[in-house]
CSV table of C-alpha atoms in Angstrom, one decimal:
chain,number,residue,atom,x,y,z
A,4,MET,CA,0.2,-0.1,-0.1
A,5,LYS,CA,1.4,3.3,-1.1
A,6,LEU,CA,1.4,6.0,1.7
A,7,LEU,CA,0.6,9.7,1.6
A,8,ARG,CA,4.1,11.1,0.0
A,9,LYS,CA,5.8,13.2,0.7
A,10,PHE,CA,4.7,15.8,3.2
A,11,SER,CA,5.2,19.3,1.5
A,12,ILE,CA,7.6,20.2,4.3
A,13,GLY,CA,8.1,23.6,2.6
A,14,ALA,CA,4.7,24.5,2.7
A,15,PHE,CA,4.4,23.4,6.5
A,16,SER,CA,2.7,26.6,8.0
A,17,LEU,CA,3.5,28.2,11.4
A,18,MET,CA,-0.1,28.7,11.8
A,19,LEU,CA,-0.3,25.2,12.9
A,20,PHE,CA,1.4,26.0,16.0
A,21,THR,CA,1.8,29.3,18.2
A,22,ILE,CA,5.1,30.4,18.1
A,23,GLY,CA,7.1,32.8,20.0
A,24,THR,CA,10.8,33.5,20.0
A,25,ASN,CA,12.5,35.2,22.8
A,26,LEU,CA,14.6,38.0,21.2
A,27,SER,CA,16.0,39.6,23.9
A,28,CYS,CA,19.5,39.8,25.0
A,29,ASP,CA,21.9,41.4,27.4
A,30,ASP,CA,23.2,45.1,26.6
A,31,ASP,CA,26.7,43.4,27.0
A,32,GLU,CA,27.0,41.5,23.7
A,33,THR,CA,30.0,39.8,24.7
A,34,ASN,CA,28.0,37.8,27.2
A,35,THR,CA,25.6,36.4,24.5
A,36,SER,CA,26.1,32.6,24.5
A,37,LEU,CA,26.1,30.4,21.3
A,38,ASN,CA,22.7,29.1,22.1
A,39,GLU,CA,21.2,32.7,22.5
A,40,LEU,CA,22.6,33.9,19.2
A,41,GLU,CA,21.4,30.7,17.5
A,42,SER,CA,18.1,31.4,18.8
A,43,ILE,CA,18.0,35.0,17.9
A,44,ASN,CA,18.8,33.8,14.3
A,45,LEU,CA,16.5,31.0,14.1
A,46,SER,CA,15.0,30.7,10.7
A,47,THR,CA,11.5,30.1,10.0
A,48,GLU,CA,12.6,26.8,8.3
A,49,ASP,CA,14.4,25.9,11.2
A,50,THR,CA,11.6,26.4,13.5
A,51,ASN,CA,9.3,24.7,11.4
A,52,ALA,CA,11.7,21.8,11.2
A,53,LEU,CA,11.8,21.5,14.9
A,54,LEU,CA,8.0,21.4,15.4
A,55,PHE,CA,7.8,19.1,12.4
A,56,MET,CA,10.1,16.6,14.3
A,57,LEU,CA,8.0,17.1,17.4
A,58,GLU,CA,5.0,16.0,15.8
A,59,GLU,CA,7.0,13.1,13.7
A,60,GLU,CA,8.5,11.5,17.0
A,61,LYS,CA,5.0,11.4,18.4
A,62,LEU,CA,3.4,9.8,15.7
A,63,ALA,CA,6.0,7.2,16.1
A,64,ARG,CA,5.2,6.8,19.8
A,65,ASP,CA,1.5,7.2,19.4
A,66,THR,CA,1.3,4.4,17.0
A,67,TYR,CA,3.7,2.0,18.6
A,68,ALA,CA,1.7,2.5,21.9
A,69,TYR,CA,-1.3,1.6,20.1
A,70,LEU,CA,0.1,-1.4,18.4
A,71,ASP,CA,1.9,-2.5,21.4
A,72,ASP,CA,-1.6,-2.8,23.2
A,73,LEU,CA,-2.8,-5.0,20.5
A,74,TYR,CA,0.0,-7.3,20.2
A,75,GLY,CA,2.4,-6.9,22.9
A,76,ILE,CA,5.3,-7.2,20.7
A,77,ASN,CA,8.8,-6.4,22.1
A,78,GLN,CA,9.5,-4.2,19.2
A,79,PHE,CA,6.6,-1.9,20.0
A,80,SER,CA,7.1,-2.3,23.9
A,81,ASN,CA,10.5,-1.3,23.9
A,82,ILE,CA,11.0,1.4,21.0
A,83,LYS,CA,7.8,3.4,22.1
A,84,LEU,CA,9.9,4.2,25.0
A,85,SER,CA,12.8,5.4,23.0
A,86,GLU,CA,10.2,7.3,20.9
A,87,GLN,CA,9.5,9.2,24.1
A,88,SER,CA,13.1,10.0,24.6
A,89,HIS,CA,13.3,11.3,21.0
A,90,ILE,CA,10.5,13.7,22.0
A,91,ASN,CA,11.7,14.9,24.9
A,92,ALA,CA,15.1,15.5,22.9
A,93,VAL,CA,13.2,17.8,20.5
A,94,ALA,CA,11.1,19.4,23.1
A,95,LYS,CA,14.3,20.2,25.2
A,96,LEU,CA,15.7,22.1,22.1
A,97,VAL,CA,12.4,24.0,21.2
A,98,ASP,CA,12.1,25.0,24.9
A,99,GLN,CA,15.9,26.5,24.4
A,100,TYR,CA,14.7,28.4,21.7
A,101,ASN,CA,11.6,29.7,23.5
A,102,ILE,CA,9.4,28.5,21.0
A,103,ALA,CA,5.8,27.9,22.2
A,104,TYR,CA,4.3,24.4,21.6
A,105,THR,CA,1.3,22.0,22.4
A,106,ILE,CA,1.5,18.3,22.6
A,107,LEU,CA,-2.0,16.7,22.2
A,108,PRO,CA,-3.0,13.7,23.8
A,109,TYR,CA,-2.3,10.5,22.2
A,110,GLY,CA,-3.5,9.8,18.7
A,111,GLU,CA,-4.0,13.4,18.1
A,112,PHE,CA,-2.0,15.7,16.1
A,113,LYS,CA,-1.8,19.5,15.2
A,114,ILE,CA,-0.5,18.7,11.7
A,115,GLN,CA,-3.0,17.1,9.6
A,116,GLU,CA,-0.6,15.0,7.3
A,117,MET,CA,0.5,13.4,10.4
A,118,GLN,CA,-3.1,12.7,12.0
A,119,ASP,CA,-3.7,11.3,8.3
A,120,LEU,CA,-0.7,8.9,8.7
A,121,TYR,CA,-1.6,8.0,12.1
A,122,ASN,CA,-4.9,6.7,11.2
A,123,GLN,CA,-3.7,5.1,8.2
A,124,PHE,CA,-1.0,3.3,10.5
A,125,VAL,CA,-3.7,2.3,12.7
A,126,GLU,CA,-5.9,0.8,10.2
A,127,LYS,CA,-3.1,-0.9,8.6
A,128,GLY,CA,-1.6,-2.3,12.0
A,129,GLN,CA,-5.1,-3.6,13.1
A,130,ILE,CA,-5.1,-6.2,10.2
A,131,ASP,CA,-2.4,-8.3,11.8
A,132,ALA,CA,1.2,-8.6,13.6
A,133,MET,CA,2.9,-8.6,10.3
A,134,ASN,CA,1.2,-5.6,9.1
A,135,ALA,CA,1.8,-3.9,12.2
A,136,LEU,CA,5.6,-4.8,11.9
A,137,GLU,CA,5.6,-3.3,8.5
A,138,VAL,CA,3.9,-0.1,10.0
A,139,GLY,CA,7.0,0.3,12.4
A,140,ALA,CA,9.5,-0.2,9.3
A,141,THR,CA,7.5,2.4,7.7
A,142,ILE,CA,7.4,4.8,10.4
A,143,GLU,CA,11.4,4.6,10.7
A,144,ASP,CA,12.1,4.6,7.2
A,145,LEU,CA,10.1,8.0,6.7
A,146,ASP,CA,11.9,9.4,9.8
A,147,ILE,CA,15.4,8.7,8.7
A,148,ALA,CA,14.7,10.5,5.4
A,149,ASP,CA,12.9,13.5,6.8
A,150,LEU,CA,15.8,14.0,9.5
A,151,GLU,CA,18.3,13.8,6.5
A,152,GLU,CA,16.5,16.7,4.7
A,153,PHE,CA,16.3,18.9,7.6
A,154,ILE,CA,20.1,18.1,8.6
A,155,GLU,CA,21.1,19.1,5.2
A,156,ALA,CA,19.0,22.3,5.2
A,157,THR,CA,20.1,23.9,8.6
A,158,SER,CA,23.5,25.3,9.8
A,159,ASN,CA,21.9,25.3,13.3
A,160,ILE,CA,24.7,23.2,15.1
A,161,SER,CA,22.4,22.1,18.2
A,162,MET,CA,19.8,21.1,15.5
A,163,ILE,CA,22.1,18.7,13.9
A,164,SER,CA,23.6,17.3,16.8
A,165,VAL,CA,19.9,16.3,18.1
A,166,PHE,CA,18.6,15.6,14.6
A,167,GLU,CA,21.7,13.0,14.2
A,168,MET,CA,21.0,11.2,17.3
A,169,LEU,CA,17.3,10.8,16.5
A,170,GLN,CA,18.5,9.4,12.9
A,171,CYS,CA,20.9,7.1,14.8
A,172,GLY,CA,18.3,5.7,16.9
A,173,SER,CA,15.7,5.5,14.0
A,174,ARG,CA,18.3,3.4,12.0
A,175,ASN,CA,18.5,1.0,15.1
A,176,HIS,CA,14.6,0.9,15.2
A,177,LEU,CA,14.4,0.2,11.2
A,178,ARG,CA,16.8,-2.7,11.8
A,179,SER,CA,14.8,-4.1,14.6
A,180,PHE,CA,11.6,-4.2,12.8
A,181,VAL,CA,13.1,-5.2,9.4
A,182,SER,CA,14.9,-8.3,11.3
A,183,ALA,CA,11.5,-9.2,12.8
A,184,ILE,CA,9.7,-9.1,9.4
A,185,GLU,CA,12.4,-11.3,7.9
A,186,ASN,CA,12.2,-13.8,10.6
A,187,SER,CA,8.6,-14.4,9.4
A,188,ASN,CA,9.9,-15.1,5.9
A,189,GLU,CA,8.7,-11.7,4.8
A,190,SER,CA,10.1,-8.6,3.4
A,191,TYR,CA,10.0,-4.7,3.4
A,192,GLU,CA,10.7,-2.4,0.5
A,193,PRO,CA,11.6,1.1,1.6
A,194,GLN,CA,9.0,3.8,0.6
A,195,PHE,CA,11.3,6.8,1.3
A,196,LEU,CA,14.9,5.8,1.7
A,197,LYS,CA,16.9,5.2,-1.6
A,198,VAL,CA,17.1,1.0,-1.7
A,199,GLU,CA,21.0,1.6,-1.5
A,200,GLU,CA,21.0,3.5,1.7
A,201,PHE,CA,18.0,1.3,3.2
A,202,ASN,CA,20.2,-1.8,2.5
A,203,GLU,CA,23.4,-0.3,4.0
A,204,ILE,CA,21.4,0.3,7.1
A,205,VAL,CA,19.8,-3.0,7.7
A,206,ASN,CA,23.2,-4.8,7.0
A,207,ASP,CA,24.9,-2.9,9.3
A,208,ASN,CA,25.3,-3.5,13.0
A,209,ASN,CA,23.3,-1.5,15.8
A,210,GLU,CA,24.8,1.6,16.7
A,211,ARG,CA,25.4,3.2,20.1
A,212,CYS,CA,23.8,6.5,19.9
A,213,GLY,CA,25.2,9.2,22.0
A,214,GLN,CA,23.1,12.1,23.6
């Protein structure tokens, strides 16, 4: 089943969130830290990227929590906790830059594309455990690809550091889901990553992802 593709990230509107960036600084400019300087100069694109990834990590957590309740599969039980840590990492960066945001209850999203994907993933995942594992692989596939776009588009050092950490975790998650699928004599075809990159990831060992 072909998914909605691909979110028009450039068209993502700030109207989806209430955003407030604190632009105040001390009179003594020599006391301005790197993080404060980055906050002052945070572009609309970087702000959008942070809020977008906050929702995408929530999409992963909420979907896995739902599927874990259905099947109790280890991948969902373990990875949903990791996704919460991903949400926390992005939220910490958003707070650092004084960007206002709201995290809605489980299964509810501010970005309509995320809501549509959640509904689609839940519907597919309800079919059986194999479809649920394919949903997990698809989410990680998407997550890695979107993070790569944002990393390439920004020069913000703090964002790059956090997004690379999230990407590392998503690669490990993808390996876990694909392994479970293949152990059942099925296969997963990447929908967002290039085949070469996908193969390189799943054929590599798990990584240690630093904070």
